[in-house]
PDB file of C-alpha atoms and ligand atoms in Angstrom:
ATOM      1  CA  MET A   1     -92.936 159.037  34.738  1.00  0.00           C
ATOM      2  CA  ARG A   2     -91.254 155.746  35.616  1.00  0.00           C
ATOM      3  CA  ARG A   3     -91.406 152.871  33.230  1.00  0.00           C
ATOM      4  CA  ALA A   4     -90.936 149.118  33.702  1.00  0.00           C
ATOM      5  CA  ILE A   5     -87.867 147.594  32.087  1.00  0.00           C
ATOM      6  CA  GLN A   6     -86.892 143.947  31.914  1.00  0.00           C
ATOM      7  CA  PHE A   7     -83.322 142.728  31.500  1.00  0.00           C
ATOM      8  CA  ARG A   8     -80.857 140.135  32.804  1.00  0.00           C
ATOM      9  CA  LEU A   9     -78.793 141.178  35.800  1.00  0.00           C
ATOM     10  CA  ASN A  10     -75.828 139.015  36.712  1.00  0.00           C
ATOM     11  CA  GLY A  11     -77.486 136.083  34.956  1.00  0.00           C
ATOM     12  CA  GLU A  12     -80.997 136.475  36.356  1.00  0.00           C
ATOM     13  CA  ALA A  13     -84.082 137.881  34.657  1.00  0.00           C
ATOM     14  CA  VAL A  14     -85.197 140.995  36.541  1.00  0.00           C
ATOM     15  CA  GLU A  15     -87.577 143.902  36.250  1.00  0.00           C
ATOM     16  CA  ALA A  16     -87.224 147.442  37.558  1.00  0.00           C
ATOM     17  CA  GLN A  17     -88.978 150.772  37.364  1.00  0.00           C
ATOM     18  CA  ALA A  18     -86.796 153.534  35.959  1.00  0.00           C
ATOM     19  CA  ALA A  19     -87.344 157.227  35.374  1.00  0.00           C
ATOM     20  CA  PRO A  20     -86.286 158.622  31.964  1.00  0.00           C
ATOM     21  CA  HIS A  21     -83.395 160.603  33.494  1.00  0.00           C
ATOM     22  CA  GLU A  22     -82.146 157.808  35.794  1.00  0.00           C
ATOM     23  CA  ASN A  23     -78.736 156.387  35.003  1.00  0.00           C
ATOM     24  CA  LEU A  24     -77.683 152.754  35.289  1.00  0.00           C
ATOM     25  CA  VAL A  25     -75.669 153.262  38.498  1.00  0.00           C
ATOM     26  CA  GLU A  26     -78.657 154.854  40.225  1.00  0.00           C
ATOM     27  CA  MET A  27     -80.986 152.052  39.167  1.00  0.00           C
ATOM     28  CA  LEU A  28     -78.560 149.302  40.269  1.00  0.00           C
ATOM     29  CA  ARG A  29     -78.277 150.978  43.639  1.00  0.00           C
ATOM     30  CA  GLU A  30     -81.866 151.924  44.250  1.00  0.00           C
ATOM     31  CA  SER A  31     -83.688 148.949  42.740  1.00  0.00           C
ATOM     32  CA  PHE A  32     -81.220 146.147  43.492  1.00  0.00           C
ATOM     33  CA  GLY A  33     -78.986 147.363  46.334  1.00  0.00           C
ATOM     34  CA  LEU A  34     -75.845 146.862  44.216  1.00  0.00           C
ATOM     35  CA  HIS A  35     -73.134 149.318  45.244  1.00  0.00           C
ATOM     36  CA  GLY A  36     -70.130 148.000  43.301  1.00  0.00           C
ATOM     37  CA  ALA A  37     -70.482 150.504  40.465  1.00  0.00           C
ATOM     38  CA  ARG A  38     -69.847 153.926  42.002  1.00  0.00           C
ATOM     39  CA  GLU A  39     -70.577 157.305  40.543  1.00  0.00           C
ATOM     40  CA  SER A  40     -67.620 159.622  41.009  1.00  0.00           C
ATOM     41  CA  CYS A  41     -66.983 162.089  38.181  1.00  0.00           C
ATOM     42  CA  GLY A  42     -70.383 161.587  36.544  1.00  0.00           C
ATOM     43  CA  GLN A  43     -68.801 162.551  33.210  1.00  0.00           C
ATOM     44  CA  GLY A  44     -67.391 159.338  31.754  1.00  0.00           C
ATOM     45  CA  LEU A  45     -63.848 160.168  32.826  1.00  0.00           C
ATOM     46  CA  CYS A  46     -62.922 157.938  35.777  1.00  0.00           C
ATOM     47  CA  GLY A  47     -64.215 154.380  35.238  1.00  0.00           C
ATOM     48  CA  CYS A  48     -65.548 153.996  38.796  1.00  0.00           C
ATOM     49  CA  CYS A  49     -69.055 153.349  37.435  1.00  0.00           C
ATOM     50  CA  THR A  50     -68.041 150.611  34.974  1.00  0.00           C
ATOM     51  CA  VAL A  51     -70.745 148.033  34.203  1.00  0.00           C
ATOM     52  CA  LEU A  52     -70.815 145.408  31.464  1.00  0.00           C
ATOM     53  CA  VAL A  53     -73.759 145.640  29.059  1.00  0.00           C
ATOM     54  CA  ASP A  54     -73.964 142.745  26.597  1.00  0.00           C
ATOM     55  CA  GLY A  55     -70.369 141.943  27.530  1.00  0.00           C
ATOM     56  CA  ARG A  56     -68.899 145.395  26.867  1.00  0.00           C
ATOM     57  CA  ALA A  57     -67.787 147.883  29.495  1.00  0.00           C
ATOM     58  CA  VAL A  58     -69.833 151.060  29.653  1.00  0.00           C
ATOM     59  CA  SER A  59     -69.869 154.072  31.943  1.00  0.00           C
ATOM     60  CA  GLY A  60     -72.876 153.506  34.152  1.00  0.00           C
ATOM     61  CA  CYS A  61     -73.036 157.230  34.901  1.00  0.00           C
ATOM     62  CA  LEU A  62     -73.641 158.017  31.217  1.00  0.00           C
ATOM     63  CA  THR A  63     -75.931 155.101  30.401  1.00  0.00           C
ATOM     64  CA  LEU A  64     -79.631 155.711  30.839  1.00  0.00           C
ATOM     65  CA  ALA A  65     -81.214 152.901  32.819  1.00  0.00           C
ATOM     66  CA  THR A  66     -84.018 152.507  30.280  1.00  0.00           C
ATOM     67  CA  LEU A  67     -81.452 151.645  27.580  1.00  0.00           C
ATOM     68  CA  VAL A  68     -80.682 148.261  29.155  1.00  0.00           C
ATOM     69  CA  GLN A  69     -84.162 146.963  28.301  1.00  0.00           C
ATOM     70  CA  GLY A  70     -83.683 143.404  27.001  1.00  0.00           C
ATOM     71  CA  LYS A  71     -79.923 143.416  27.572  1.00  0.00           C
ATOM     72  CA  ASP A  72     -77.468 141.446  29.686  1.00  0.00           C
ATOM     73  CA  VAL A  73     -76.028 143.538  32.515  1.00  0.00           C
ATOM     74  CA  ASN A  74     -73.151 142.340  34.647  1.00  0.00           C
ATOM     75  CA  THR A  75     -71.641 144.070  37.658  1.00  0.00           C
ATOM     76  CA  ILE A  76     -68.761 143.281  39.974  1.00  0.00           C
ATOM     77  CA  GLU A  77     -71.292 141.379  42.094  1.00  0.00           C
ATOM     78  CA  ASP A  78     -71.704 138.740  39.360  1.00  0.00           C
ATOM     79  CA  GLY A  79     -69.873 135.849  41.009  1.00  0.00           C
ATOM     80  CA  LYS A  80     -70.070 134.029  44.301  1.00  0.00           C
ATOM     81  CA  ALA A  81     -66.334 133.225  44.365  1.00  0.00           C
ATOM     82  CA  LEU A  82     -63.373 135.451  43.530  1.00  0.00           C
ATOM     83  CA  ASP A  83     -62.094 135.061  39.984  1.00  0.00           C
ATOM     84  CA  ALA A  84     -58.417 135.185  38.948  1.00  0.00           C
ATOM     85  CA  VAL A  85     -58.447 138.964  38.572  1.00  0.00           C
ATOM     86  CA  GLN A  86     -59.977 139.558  41.999  1.00  0.00           C
ATOM     87  CA  GLU A  87     -57.573 137.081  43.616  1.00  0.00           C
ATOM     88  CA  ALA A  88     -54.646 138.864  41.984  1.00  0.00           C
ATOM     89  CA  PHE A  89     -55.844 142.274  43.204  1.00  0.00           C
ATOM     90  CA  VAL A  90     -56.009 140.906  46.752  1.00  0.00           C
ATOM     91  CA  GLU A  91     -52.624 139.174  46.543  1.00  0.00           C
ATOM     92  CA  CYS A  92     -50.919 142.256  45.106  1.00  0.00           C
ATOM     93  CA  ALA A  93     -52.722 144.628  47.487  1.00  0.00           C
ATOM     94  CA  ALA A  94     -53.754 146.549  44.370  1.00  0.00           C
ATOM     95  CA  LEU A  95     -56.025 148.928  46.240  1.00  0.00           C
ATOM     96  CA  GLN A  96     -56.085 151.367  49.084  1.00  0.00           C
ATOM     97  CA  CYS A  97     -59.565 152.817  49.654  1.00  0.00           C
ATOM     98  CA  GLY A  98     -61.062 150.440  47.053  1.00  0.00           C
ATOM     99  CA  PHE A  99     -63.400 153.011  45.520  1.00  0.00           C
ATOM    100  CA  CYS A 100     -62.028 152.488  42.015  1.00  0.00           C
ATOM    101  CA  THR A 101     -61.429 148.736  42.322  1.00  0.00           C
ATOM    102  CA  PRO A 102     -64.668 147.303  40.816  1.00  0.00           C
ATOM    103  CA  GLY A 103     -64.125 149.332  37.665  1.00  0.00           C
ATOM    104  CA  PHE A 104     -60.501 148.238  37.364  1.00  0.00           C
ATOM    105  CA  VAL A 105     -61.427 144.570  37.902  1.00  0.00           C
ATOM    106  CA  LEU A 106     -64.140 144.621  35.227  1.00  0.00           C
ATOM    107  CA  MET A 107     -61.842 146.363  32.741  1.00  0.00           C
ATOM    108  CA  ALA A 108     -58.966 143.995  33.549  1.00  0.00           C
ATOM    109  CA  ARG A 109     -61.242 141.015  32.878  1.00  0.00           C
ATOM    110  CA  GLN A 110     -62.234 142.488  29.535  1.00  0.00           C
ATOM    111  CA  LEU A 111     -58.594 143.178  28.671  1.00  0.00           C
ATOM    112  CA  LEU A 112     -57.536 139.598  29.467  1.00  0.00           C
ATOM    113  CA  ASP A 113     -60.481 138.206  27.477  1.00  0.00           C
ATOM    114  CA  GLU A 114     -59.241 140.172  24.468  1.00  0.00           C
ATOM    115  CA  ASN A 115     -55.522 139.838  25.083  1.00  0.00           C
ATOM    116  CA  PRO A 116     -54.520 136.996  27.426  1.00  0.00           C
ATOM    117  CA  ASP A 117     -50.868 138.028  27.506  1.00  0.00           C
ATOM    118  CA  PRO A 118     -50.744 141.844  27.654  1.00  0.00           C
ATOM    119  CA  SER A 119     -47.511 143.793  27.977  1.00  0.00           C
ATOM    120  CA  GLU A 120     -47.191 146.506  30.601  1.00  0.00           C
ATOM    121  CA  ASP A 121     -47.850 149.095  27.893  1.00  0.00           C
ATOM    122  CA  ASP A 122     -50.973 147.196  26.809  1.00  0.00           C
ATOM    123  CA  ILE A 123     -52.249 147.226  30.389  1.00  0.00           C
ATOM    124  CA  ARG A 124     -51.499 150.923  30.886  1.00  0.00           C
ATOM    125  CA  HIS A 125     -53.199 151.790  27.612  1.00  0.00           C
ATOM    126  CA  TYR A 126     -56.278 149.625  28.201  1.00  0.00           C
ATOM    127  CA  LEU A 127     -56.805 150.868  31.731  1.00  0.00           C
ATOM    128  CA  SER A 128     -56.110 154.508  30.905  1.00  0.00           C
ATOM    129  CA  GLY A 129     -59.809 155.341  31.285  1.00  0.00           C
ATOM    130  CA  ASN A 130     -59.799 154.203  34.910  1.00  0.00           C
ATOM    131  CA  LEU A 131     -58.511 156.600  37.536  1.00  0.00           C
ATOM    132  CA  CYS A 132     -57.277 155.724  41.022  1.00  0.00           C
ATOM    133  CA  ARG A 133     -57.093 158.670  43.379  1.00  0.00           C
ATOM    134  CA  CYS A 134     -54.956 156.618  45.761  1.00  0.00           C
ATOM    135  CA  ALA A 135     -52.455 156.108  42.914  1.00  0.00           C
ATOM    136  CA  ALA A 136     -52.222 152.347  43.381  1.00  0.00           C
ATOM    137  CA  TYR A 137     -51.213 152.040  39.723  1.00  0.00           C
ATOM    138  CA  PRO A 138     -47.987 150.009  40.159  1.00  0.00           C
ATOM    139  CA  GLU A 139     -49.818 147.367  42.202  1.00  0.00           C
ATOM    140  CA  ILE A 140     -52.773 147.368  39.797  1.00  0.00           C
ATOM    141  CA  ILE A 141     -50.467 146.666  36.847  1.00  0.00           C
ATOM    142  CA  GLU A 142     -48.721 143.937  38.819  1.00  0.00           C
ATOM    143  CA  ALA A 143     -52.132 142.438  39.659  1.00  0.00           C
ATOM    144  CA  VAL A 144     -53.225 142.341  36.022  1.00  0.00           C
ATOM    145  CA  ARG A 145     -49.978 140.601  35.073  1.00  0.00           C
ATOM    146  CA  LEU A 146     -50.494 138.085  37.890  1.00  0.00           C
ATOM    147  CA  ALA A 147     -54.103 137.534  36.800  1.00  0.00           C
ATOM    148  CA  ALA A 148     -52.884 136.787  33.266  1.00  0.00           C
ATOM    149  CA  ARG A 149     -50.537 134.121  34.665  1.00  0.00           C
ATOM    150  CA  LYS A 150     -53.292 132.709  36.880  1.00  0.00           C
ATOM    151  CA  ARG A 151     -55.647 132.422  33.932  1.00  0.00           C
ATOM    152  CA  LYS A 152     -53.023 130.513  31.950  1.00  0.00           C
ATOM    153  CA  ALA A 153     -52.161 128.131  34.783  1.00  0.00           C
ATOM    154  CA  PRO A 154     -53.614 124.625  34.325  1.00  0.00           C
TER     155      PRO A 154
HETATM  156  S1  LIG D 201     -68.536 158.211  37.432  1.00  0.00           S
HETATM  157 FE1  LIG D 201     -68.814 157.417  35.459  1.00  0.00          FE
HETATM  158  S2  LIG D 201     -66.903 157.642  34.500  1.00  0.00           S
HETATM  159 FE2  LIG D 201     -66.665 158.614  36.419  1.00  0.00          FE
HETATM  160  S1  LIG D 202     -57.779 152.520  45.665  1.00  0.00           S
HETATM  161 FE1  LIG D 202     -58.587 154.449  46.273  1.00  0.00          FE
HETATM  162  S2  LIG D 202     -59.232 155.347  44.411  1.00  0.00           S
HETATM  163 FE2  LIG D 202     -58.191 153.583  43.796  1.00  0.00          FE
END
C-alpha cells in the first residue's frame, strides 16, 4: 500500500506517494522525473545513486523513500546555474559517459564543505566510495582540486 510523504526537495515543499519497498532513487525518478541519481550496483557500493538527506550524502538505492518524511532532500538538480564543482568537472573533462558524475559532484561538494583545501590523498580517500567505470579518476581528482581553488577565489 502506498503512503503519502511530505518533504523538501531541492528547496521546495513536495508530497509523493511511496510504497514501503520503494527506494529514494525510484521515487525521485517516478514521482518527480529526476534522473540525476542513478541506480547501478543497488548495494551501496558505487555512489552513482548519491543524494543528500539533511545535508549528508546517502545511497539512494539503500534509503527507503518513506524515510525522507519531513526531511530536506537535495539532488544534483538543485541549482539553476553550475556551481564551482560542476564548472571544474566541465573544465577538466572529468567524465566520459557521465553516469557516475552526479554522485562524484555531490560528494566533492560535501568534501570541500568539510575540508576546503584537501590534499590528493584526502580526495582519493573521501571519494573512495564512488566508482567510475570509465576510469576518469585522474581528471576527477584534478577537477576537485580546481574546484577548491575556485571556491577560494574572491
Ligand atoms: S546504486 Fe547505490 S551505491 Fe551503487
Ligand atoms: S564517466 Fe563513465 S562511469 Fe564515470
